[in-house]
mmCIF file of C-alpha atoms (C1' of nucleotides) in Angstrom:
data_model
loop_
_atom_site.group_PDB
_atom_site.id
_atom_site.type_symbol
_atom_site.label_atom_id
_atom_site.label_comp_id
_atom_site.label_asym_id
_atom_site.label_seq_id
_atom_site.Cartn_x
_atom_site.Cartn_y
_atom_site.Cartn_z
ATOM 1 C CA MET I 1 0.000 0.000 0.000
ATOM 2 C CA PRO I 2 0.119 3.127 0.367
ATOM 3 C CA GLU I 3 2.219 3.615 3.436
ATOM 4 C CA LEU I 4 1.836 6.322 6.058
ATOM 5 C CA PRO I 5 2.783 9.271 3.812
ATOM 6 C CA GLU I 6 0.322 8.199 1.126
ATOM 7 C CA VAL I 7 -2.534 7.848 3.600
ATOM 8 C CA GLU I 8 -1.650 11.207 5.129
ATOM 9 C CA THR I 9 -1.754 12.675 1.629
ATOM 10 C CA ILE I 10 -5.170 11.124 1.024
ATOM 11 C CA LYS I 11 -6.476 12.428 4.318
ATOM 12 C CA ARG I 12 -5.343 15.986 3.695
ATOM 13 C CA GLY I 13 -6.621 16.029 0.145
ATOM 14 C CA LEU I 14 -9.996 14.450 0.832
ATOM 15 C CA LYS I 15 -10.614 16.886 3.641
ATOM 16 C CA SER I 16 -10.975 19.731 1.191
ATOM 17 C CA PHE I 17 -13.502 17.791 -0.872
ATOM 18 C CA ILE I 18 -15.721 15.799 1.468
ATOM 19 C CA LEU I 19 -15.591 17.422 4.910
ATOM 20 C CA HIS I 20 -19.118 18.518 5.912
ATOM 21 C CA LYS I 21 -20.514 16.855 2.794
ATOM 22 C CA LYS I 22 -23.327 14.359 2.992
ATOM 23 C CA ILE I 23 -23.039 10.871 1.595
ATOM 24 C CA THR I 24 -26.034 10.434 -0.683
ATOM 25 C CA LYS I 25 -25.442 6.835 -1.728
ATOM 26 C CA ILE I 26 -23.028 3.983 -1.164
ATOM 27 C CA GLU I 27 -22.704 1.323 -3.829
ATOM 28 C CA VAL I 28 -20.913 -1.868 -2.886
ATOM 29 C CA LEU I 29 -19.674 -3.698 -5.962
ATOM 30 C CA CYS I 30 -17.621 -6.265 -4.085
ATOM 31 C CA ASP I 31 -18.977 -7.633 -0.812
ATOM 32 C CA LYS I 32 -15.552 -8.530 0.485
ATOM 33 C CA SER I 33 -14.482 -4.893 0.276
ATOM 34 C CA PHE I 34 -17.185 -3.476 2.539
ATOM 35 C CA VAL I 35 -17.919 -4.679 6.051
ATOM 36 C CA GLY I 36 -21.088 -3.565 7.798
ATOM 37 C CA THR I 37 -24.211 -1.770 6.696
ATOM 38 C CA PRO I 38 -23.826 1.393 4.657
ATOM 39 C CA ALA I 39 -25.627 4.381 6.121
ATOM 40 C CA LEU I 40 -26.009 7.855 4.672
ATOM 41 C CA ALA I 41 -24.632 10.626 6.851
ATOM 42 C CA THR I 42 -22.448 13.715 6.825
ATOM 43 C CA VAL I 43 -18.658 13.660 7.123
ATOM 44 C CA VAL I 44 -17.546 15.476 10.255
ATOM 45 C CA ASP I 45 -13.870 14.570 10.424
ATOM 46 C CA LEU I 46 -11.048 12.658 8.752
ATOM 47 C CA ARG I 47 -8.356 11.028 10.847
ATOM 48 C CA ARG I 48 -5.426 8.737 10.302
ATOM 49 C CA PHE I 49 -4.084 5.978 12.527
ATOM 50 C CA GLY I 50 -0.929 4.571 10.985
ATOM 51 C CA LYS I 51 -1.949 3.432 7.527
ATOM 52 C CA ALA I 52 -5.665 3.431 8.338
ATOM 53 C CA LEU I 53 -7.954 6.284 7.332
ATOM 54 C CA ILE I 54 -11.009 7.085 9.415
ATOM 55 C CA ILE I 55 -13.949 9.049 8.069
ATOM 56 C CA ASP I 56 -16.135 10.139 10.967
ATOM 57 C CA LEU I 57 -19.821 10.664 10.280
ATOM 58 C CA ASP I 58 -22.502 12.601 12.147
ATOM 59 C CA ASN I 59 -24.549 9.499 12.942
ATOM 60 C CA GLY I 60 -22.094 8.118 15.484
ATOM 61 C CA GLN I 61 -20.474 5.857 12.935
ATOM 62 C CA SER I 62 -17.129 5.950 11.180
ATOM 63 C CA LEU I 63 -15.766 4.400 8.032
ATOM 64 C CA MET I 64 -12.436 2.757 8.615
ATOM 65 C CA ILE I 65 -10.500 2.349 5.378
ATOM 66 C CA HIS I 66 -7.381 0.286 4.907
ATOM 67 C CA LEU I 67 -5.882 0.204 1.426
ATOM 68 C CA ARG I 68 -3.466 -2.661 2.084
ATOM 69 C CA MET I 69 -1.430 -3.461 -1.046
ATOM 70 C CA THR I 70 -3.408 -2.111 -3.977
ATOM 71 C CA GLY I 71 -6.172 0.100 -2.615
ATOM 72 C CA GLN I 72 -6.827 3.522 -4.050
ATOM 73 C CA LEU I 73 -9.166 6.350 -3.191
ATOM 74 C CA ILE I 74 -10.105 8.486 -6.130
ATOM 75 C CA TYR I 75 -12.363 11.469 -5.678
ATOM 76 C CA ASP I 76 -13.990 12.583 -8.874
ATOM 77 C CA GLY I 77 -15.907 15.832 -8.801
ATOM 78 C CA GLU I 78 -15.071 19.226 -10.185
ATOM 79 C CA LYS I 79 -11.508 18.092 -9.847
ATOM 80 C CA ARG I 80 -10.054 14.656 -9.558
ATOM 81 C CA TYR I 81 -7.963 13.737 -6.578
ATOM 82 C CA ALA I 82 -6.353 10.331 -6.550
ATOM 83 C CA ALA I 83 -4.080 8.681 -4.066
ATOM 84 C CA GLY I 84 -3.031 5.226 -2.972
ATOM 85 C CA HIS I 85 -1.535 2.458 -5.041
ATOM 86 C CA PRO I 86 -0.458 4.165 -8.241
ATOM 87 C CA SER I 87 -1.975 2.943 -11.502
ATOM 88 C CA ASP I 88 -3.751 4.140 -14.590
ATOM 89 C CA ASN I 89 -6.970 4.076 -12.586
ATOM 90 C CA PHE I 90 -6.021 7.521 -11.318
ATOM 91 C CA THR I 91 -6.804 8.996 -14.673
ATOM 92 C CA ALA I 92 -9.079 6.297 -16.097
ATOM 93 C CA LYS I 93 -12.817 6.428 -16.589
ATOM 94 C CA LEU I 94 -14.546 5.206 -13.451
ATOM 95 C CA PRO I 95 -16.056 2.984 -12.241
ATOM 96 C CA ASN I 96 -14.011 0.223 -13.796
ATOM 97 C CA LYS I 97 -13.165 -3.432 -13.218
ATOM 98 C CA GLN I 98 -11.240 -2.673 -10.058
ATOM 99 C CA THR I 99 -13.844 -0.430 -8.466
ATOM 100 C CA ARG I 100 -15.126 -2.088 -5.280
ATOM 101 C CA VAL I 101 -17.130 0.646 -3.552
ATOM 102 C CA ILE I 102 -18.608 3.943 -4.730
ATOM 103 C CA ILE I 103 -19.403 6.579 -2.134
ATOM 104 C CA GLN I 104 -21.517 9.306 -3.656
ATOM 105 C CA PHE I 105 -21.789 12.900 -2.555
ATOM 106 C CA LYS I 106 -23.956 15.622 -4.007
ATOM 107 C CA ASP I 107 -21.211 16.955 -6.223
ATOM 108 C CA GLY I 108 -18.745 14.131 -6.527
ATOM 109 C CA CYS I 109 -17.971 10.466 -6.109
ATOM 110 C CA LEU I 110 -15.348 8.748 -4.020
ATOM 111 C CA TYR I 111 -14.218 5.530 -5.684
ATOM 112 C CA PHE I 112 -12.538 2.812 -3.685
ATOM 113 C CA ASN I 113 -10.545 0.757 -6.172
ATOM 114 C CA ASP I 114 -8.554 -2.285 -5.175
ATOM 115 C CA GLN I 115 -7.065 -4.745 -7.609
ATOM 116 C CA ARG I 116 -6.230 -7.499 -5.142
ATOM 117 C CA LYS I 117 -9.169 -7.009 -2.753
ATOM 118 C CA PHE I 118 -6.972 -7.065 0.343
ATOM 119 C CA GLY I 119 -8.164 -3.635 1.402
ATOM 120 C CA PHE I 120 -11.536 -2.836 2.933
ATOM 121 C CA ILE I 121 -13.939 -0.236 4.192
ATOM 122 C CA LYS I 122 -15.499 -1.090 7.512
ATOM 123 C CA VAL I 123 -18.329 0.575 9.403
ATOM 124 C CA ILE I 124 -17.563 0.948 13.097
ATOM 125 C CA LYS I 125 -18.897 3.112 15.903
ATOM 126 C CA THR I 126 -16.942 6.339 16.225
ATOM 127 C CA SER I 127 -16.612 5.701 19.948
ATOM 128 C CA GLU I 128 -15.016 2.327 19.207
ATOM 129 C CA VAL I 129 -12.418 3.441 16.668
ATOM 130 C CA GLU I 130 -9.570 3.356 19.131
ATOM 131 C CA ASN I 131 -10.635 -0.069 20.363
ATOM 132 C CA ASP I 132 -10.582 -1.591 16.902
ATOM 133 C CA SER I 133 -8.340 -4.649 16.915
ATOM 134 C CA PHE I 134 -6.057 -3.255 14.215
ATOM 135 C CA ILE I 135 -5.807 0.266 15.583
ATOM 136 C CA LYS I 136 -5.362 -0.896 19.140
ATOM 137 C CA LYS I 137 -2.201 -2.796 18.228
ATOM 138 C CA LEU I 138 -0.493 0.111 16.487
ATOM 139 C CA ALA I 139 2.723 1.374 18.021
ATOM 140 C CA LYS I 140 3.775 5.009 18.056
ATOM 141 C CA GLU I 141 4.764 6.682 14.840
ATOM 142 C CA PRO I 142 8.460 7.539 14.441
ATOM 143 C CA TRP I 143 7.880 11.175 15.452
ATOM 144 C CA GLU I 144 6.462 10.173 18.822
ATOM 145 C CA LEU I 145 8.830 7.318 19.559
ATOM 146 C CA ASN I 146 11.965 8.226 21.461
ATOM 147 C CA PRO I 147 15.258 6.491 20.611
ATOM 148 C CA ASP I 148 15.607 4.667 23.935
ATOM 149 C CA GLU I 149 12.100 3.318 23.671
ATOM 150 C CA PHE I 150 12.808 2.139 20.128
ATOM 151 C CA TYR I 151 16.070 0.513 21.152
ATOM 152 C CA GLU I 152 14.337 -1.355 23.995
ATOM 153 C CA LYS I 153 11.712 -2.638 21.587
ATOM 154 C CA LEU I 154 14.395 -3.979 19.264
ATOM 155 C CA GLN I 155 15.753 -6.112 22.090
ATOM 156 C CA LYS I 156 12.450 -7.966 22.248
ATOM 157 C CA HIS I 157 12.935 -9.084 18.665
ATOM 158 C CA LYS I 158 16.673 -9.470 18.687
ATOM 159 C CA ALA I 159 16.813 -12.478 16.361
ATOM 160 C CA ALA I 160 14.627 -11.005 13.624
ATOM 161 C CA PRO I 161 16.159 -9.040 10.758
ATOM 162 C CA ILE I 162 15.808 -5.309 11.336
ATOM 163 C CA LYS I 163 13.764 -4.917 8.167
ATOM 164 C CA ALA I 164 11.119 -7.331 9.460
ATOM 165 C CA THR I 165 11.081 -5.537 12.791
ATOM 166 C CA ILE I 166 10.465 -2.070 11.372
ATOM 167 C CA LEU I 167 7.702 -3.388 9.122
ATOM 168 C CA ASP I 168 5.846 -4.607 12.216
ATOM 169 C CA GLN I 169 3.246 -1.950 12.967
ATOM 170 C CA SER I 170 3.078 -2.968 16.609
ATOM 171 C CA ILE I 171 6.745 -2.020 17.030
ATOM 172 C CA ILE I 172 6.970 1.164 14.992
ATOM 173 C CA CYS I 173 4.024 2.427 13.014
ATOM 174 C CA GLY I 174 3.848 3.766 9.481
ATOM 175 C CA LEU I 175 6.707 2.216 7.554
ATOM 176 C CA GLY I 176 6.040 -0.110 4.647
ATOM 177 C CA ASN I 177 8.297 -1.728 2.103
ATOM 178 C CA ILE I 178 9.463 1.485 0.401
ATOM 179 C CA TYR I 179 10.247 3.573 3.449
ATOM 180 C CA ALA I 180 11.760 0.637 5.317
ATOM 181 C CA ASP I 181 14.311 0.191 2.511
ATOM 182 C CA GLU I 182 14.907 3.923 2.210
ATOM 183 C CA ALA I 183 15.332 4.433 5.956
ATOM 184 C CA LEU I 184 17.791 1.534 6.214
ATOM 185 C CA PHE I 185 19.792 2.924 3.314
ATOM 186 C CA GLU I 186 19.746 6.415 4.790
ATOM 187 C CA SER I 187 21.053 5.113 8.116
ATOM 188 C CA LYS I 188 23.514 2.705 6.433
ATOM 189 C CA ILE I 189 22.147 -0.404 8.080
ATOM 190 C CA HIS I 190 21.989 -3.765 6.294
ATOM 191 C CA PRO I 191 18.364 -4.990 6.239
ATOM 192 C CA GLU I 192 19.344 -8.454 7.452
ATOM 193 C CA THR I 193 21.100 -7.158 10.549
ATOM 194 C CA LYS I 194 19.654 -8.878 13.584
ATOM 195 C CA SER I 195 17.577 -6.315 15.437
ATOM 196 C CA GLY I 196 19.408 -7.030 18.677
ATOM 197 C CA LYS I 197 22.773 -6.228 17.067
ATOM 198 C CA LEU I 198 21.986 -2.590 16.442
ATOM 199 C CA THR I 199 23.778 -0.168 18.742
ATOM 200 C CA LYS I 200 21.826 2.592 20.448
ATOM 201 C CA LYS I 201 23.418 5.000 18.047
ATOM 202 C CA GLU I 202 22.305 2.983 15.020
ATOM 203 C CA ALA I 203 18.783 2.608 16.368
ATOM 204 C CA SER I 204 18.604 6.340 16.857
ATOM 205 C CA ALA I 205 19.930 6.986 13.353
ATOM 206 C CA LEU I 206 17.374 4.592 11.899
ATOM 207 C CA LEU I 207 14.575 6.359 13.719
ATOM 208 C CA ASP I 208 15.794 9.713 12.429
ATOM 209 C CA ALA I 209 16.015 8.294 8.913
ATOM 210 C CA ALA I 210 12.459 6.972 9.089
ATOM 211 C CA LYS I 211 11.195 10.420 10.033
ATOM 212 C CA LYS I 212 13.280 12.050 7.353
ATOM 213 C CA VAL I 213 12.166 9.864 4.443
ATOM 214 C CA MET I 214 8.511 10.058 5.414
ATOM 215 C CA ASP I 215 8.589 13.806 6.061
ATOM 216 C CA ARG I 216 10.066 14.325 2.657
ATOM 217 C CA SER I 217 7.447 12.103 1.055
ATOM 218 C CA ILE I 218 4.528 13.817 2.777
ATOM 219 C CA ALA I 219 5.912 17.166 1.683
ATOM 220 C CA SER I 220 5.853 15.994 -1.928
ATOM 221 C CA GLY I 221 2.422 14.403 -1.775
ATOM 222 C CA GLY I 222 3.379 10.781 -1.275
ATOM 223 C CA SER I 223 5.282 8.456 -3.516
ATOM 224 C CA THR I 224 3.948 7.367 -6.819
ATOM 225 C CA MET I 225 4.314 6.518 -10.435
ATOM 226 C CA ALA I 226 3.845 9.058 -13.184
ATOM 227 C CA THR I 227 0.070 8.742 -13.320
ATOM 228 C CA TYR I 228 -0.540 10.089 -9.854
ATOM 229 C CA VAL I 229 -2.484 13.309 -9.875
ATOM 230 C CA LYS I 230 -3.083 15.447 -6.837
ATOM 231 C CA ALA I 231 -5.920 17.888 -6.315
ATOM 232 C CA ASP I 232 -3.988 20.750 -7.801
ATOM 233 C CA GLY I 233 -2.962 18.736 -10.840
ATOM 234 C CA THR I 234 0.612 18.277 -9.694
ATOM 235 C CA LYS I 235 2.139 14.874 -9.325
ATOM 236 C CA GLY I 236 3.283 13.234 -6.136
ATOM 237 C CA ASP I 237 6.585 11.767 -7.087
ATOM 238 C CA TYR I 238 8.552 10.480 -4.156
ATOM 239 C CA LEU I 239 9.802 7.444 -6.047
ATOM 240 C CA GLU I 240 11.061 9.442 -8.988
ATOM 241 C CA LYS I 241 12.501 12.303 -7.008
ATOM 242 C CA PHE I 242 13.673 10.882 -3.742
ATOM 243 C CA ALA I 243 13.849 7.081 -3.612
ATOM 244 C CA LEU I 244 17.522 6.142 -3.499
ATOM 245 C CA VAL I 245 17.266 2.347 -3.414
ATOM 246 C CA PHE I 246 13.661 1.232 -3.863
ATOM 247 C CA ARG I 247 13.264 -0.316 -7.334
ATOM 248 C CA ARG I 248 16.716 0.931 -8.241
ATOM 249 C CA ASP I 249 18.445 -2.447 -8.357
ATOM 250 C CA GLY I 250 21.181 -2.533 -10.949
ATOM 251 C CA LYS I 251 21.649 1.227 -10.777
ATOM 252 C CA PRO I 252 24.550 3.015 -9.109
ATOM 253 C CA CYS I 253 24.308 4.022 -5.469
ATOM 254 C CA SER I 254 23.987 7.784 -5.111
ATOM 255 C CA ARG I 255 26.365 7.736 -2.168
ATOM 256 C CA CYS I 256 29.229 5.500 -3.254
ATOM 257 C CA GLY I 257 28.584 4.624 -6.888
ATOM 258 C CA GLY I 258 28.335 0.920 -6.044
ATOM 259 C CA LYS I 259 25.595 -1.216 -7.481
ATOM 260 C CA ILE I 260 22.186 -1.363 -5.791
ATOM 261 C CA VAL I 261 20.994 -4.943 -5.364
ATOM 262 C CA LYS I 262 17.648 -6.565 -4.630
ATOM 263 C CA ILE I 263 17.384 -9.422 -2.180
ATOM 264 C CA ARG I 264 14.610 -11.063 -0.198
ATOM 265 C CA VAL I 265 14.209 -10.316 3.498
ATOM 266 C CA ALA I 266 11.253 -11.267 5.648
ATOM 267 C CA GLY I 267 9.480 -12.460 2.515
ATOM 268 C CA ARG I 268 9.683 -9.018 0.931
ATOM 269 C CA GLY I 269 11.710 -7.648 -1.962
ATOM 270 C CA THR I 270 14.460 -5.581 -0.367
ATOM 271 C CA HIS I 271 16.747 -3.036 -1.993
ATOM 272 C CA LEU I 272 20.104 -1.972 -0.664
ATOM 273 C CA CYS I 273 23.627 -0.876 -1.420
ATOM 274 C CA PRO I 274 25.863 -3.705 -0.154
ATOM 275 C CA ASN I 275 28.787 -1.326 -0.002
ATOM 276 C CA CYS I 276 27.145 1.370 2.126
ATOM 277 C CA GLN I 277 25.066 -1.028 4.191
ATOM 278 C CA ARG I 278 27.588 -3.475 5.536
ATOM 279 C CA ARG I 279 26.448 -6.733 7.009
ATOM 280 C CA LYS I 280 27.602 -7.260 10.581
ATOM 281 C CA ASP I 281 29.072 -10.540 11.723
ATOM 282 C CA ASP I 282 26.389 -12.610 13.397
ATOM 283 C "C1'" DC B 1 6.495 -15.655 23.719
ATOM 284 C "C1'" DT B 2 9.017 -15.044 18.907
ATOM 285 C "C1'" DA B 3 10.104 -16.165 14.008
ATOM 286 C "C1'" DG B 4 8.981 -17.604 9.571
ATOM 287 C "C1'" DG B 5 5.989 -19.162 6.056
ATOM 288 C "C1'" DA B 6 1.478 -19.521 3.821
ATOM 289 C "C1'" DT B 7 -2.444 -17.049 2.615
ATOM 290 C "C1'" DC B 8 -6.019 -13.711 0.921
ATOM 291 C "C1'" DC B 9 -6.673 -11.881 -4.687
ATOM 292 C "C1'" DT B 10 -5.789 -10.058 -9.394
ATOM 293 C "C1'" DG B 11 -2.614 -8.714 -12.781
ATOM 294 C "C1'" DT B 12 1.799 -8.332 -15.098
ATOM 295 C "C1'" DC B 13 6.076 -9.679 -16.608
ATOM 296 C "C1'" DA B 14 10.175 -12.713 -17.496
ATOM 297 C "C1'" DG B 15 11.483 -17.014 -19.269
ATOM 298 C "C1'" DC B 16 10.763 -20.970 -21.642
ATOM 299 C "C1'" DT W 1 2.054 -17.061 -29.354
ATOM 300 C "C1'" DG W 2 0.909 -19.537 -25.130
ATOM 301 C "C1'" DC W 3 1.931 -21.316 -20.823
ATOM 302 C "C1'" DT W 4 4.109 -21.080 -16.158
ATOM 303 C "C1'" DG W 5 5.894 -19.360 -12.109
ATOM 304 C "C1'" DA W 6 7.403 -15.430 -9.542
ATOM 305 C "C1'" DC W 7 6.257 -11.420 -7.621
ATOM 306 C "C1'" DA W 8 3.673 -7.350 -5.834
ATOM 307 C "C1'" DG W 9 4.220 -0.141 -1.517
ATOM 308 C "C1'" DG W 10 0.002 -5.292 3.780
ATOM 309 C "C1'" DA W 11 -1.452 -7.762 7.531
ATOM 310 C "C1'" DT W 12 -3.108 -12.013 9.636
ATOM 311 C "C1'" DC W 13 -3.198 -16.711 10.734
ATOM 312 C "C1'" DC W 14 -0.862 -20.956 11.544
ATOM 313 C "C1'" DT W 15 2.920 -23.774 12.956
ATOM 314 C "C1'" DA W 16 7.383 -24.876 15.077
#
DNA sequence: CTAGGATCCTGTCAGC
DNA sequence: TGCTGACAGGATCCTA
């Protein structure tokens, strides 16, 4: 998915289009993608918990949206605002084959598209949002986590590769496959390093790097491919502009000129510069 | 308890 | 061209 910066981008953008607007109709095209009974109400707030987006309504209910791997939210009204997993859907005619839910407003439609159907929209009581099983488990985001706290957490998973550890939302919240790779590169840590082998200094550097790469992404409107269009017509282009290792295997490292490689860690494709990110002896 | 692998689902791409 | 397997910006469930 869509990692924290992308969901933050969605939240900020949607706010300007749907806040205080009434939902006039909800069409569910794929049962798996919508949990609960759709009700028509007015949007009173948009919030984000890690990678989950919450749309609060004035009937005491909230829509919890998780895009998982391939979810997208595309608002189509006077302007089009698209964010999430980048694809041609951002500019395509909608609804299409991948449209799972359509949330209609008086002057626009919010399309929830999701190729792989891992994502979902779920109706929950607003008062229960923070007790939701997913949200409840979320750890602090990098900006709220202090280095000592982070270091202590790493000791509880000392045998797991650091990449797996920082992808675990109950340890540190917000990173996904892109920003995990970028943060490890930025802090010069090999992704397979056992979490318990990191020094306090390295843990602190990694935390700083996580904040840095995500701050930069949020500032540019989230990462994306070329088809991504923001509300103002500009493109969010973290991958093109800022990614230094993600999907850059075979290309030279911007820091040392060495060759970026792709390996598999924790079941995920992982990009690194073997020269800058030295493996420690186990 | 942790760690690692399979799994949900659709689509695309590399390699035969 | 057609088939096959691998893989994908996530999280959960199962097993050891």
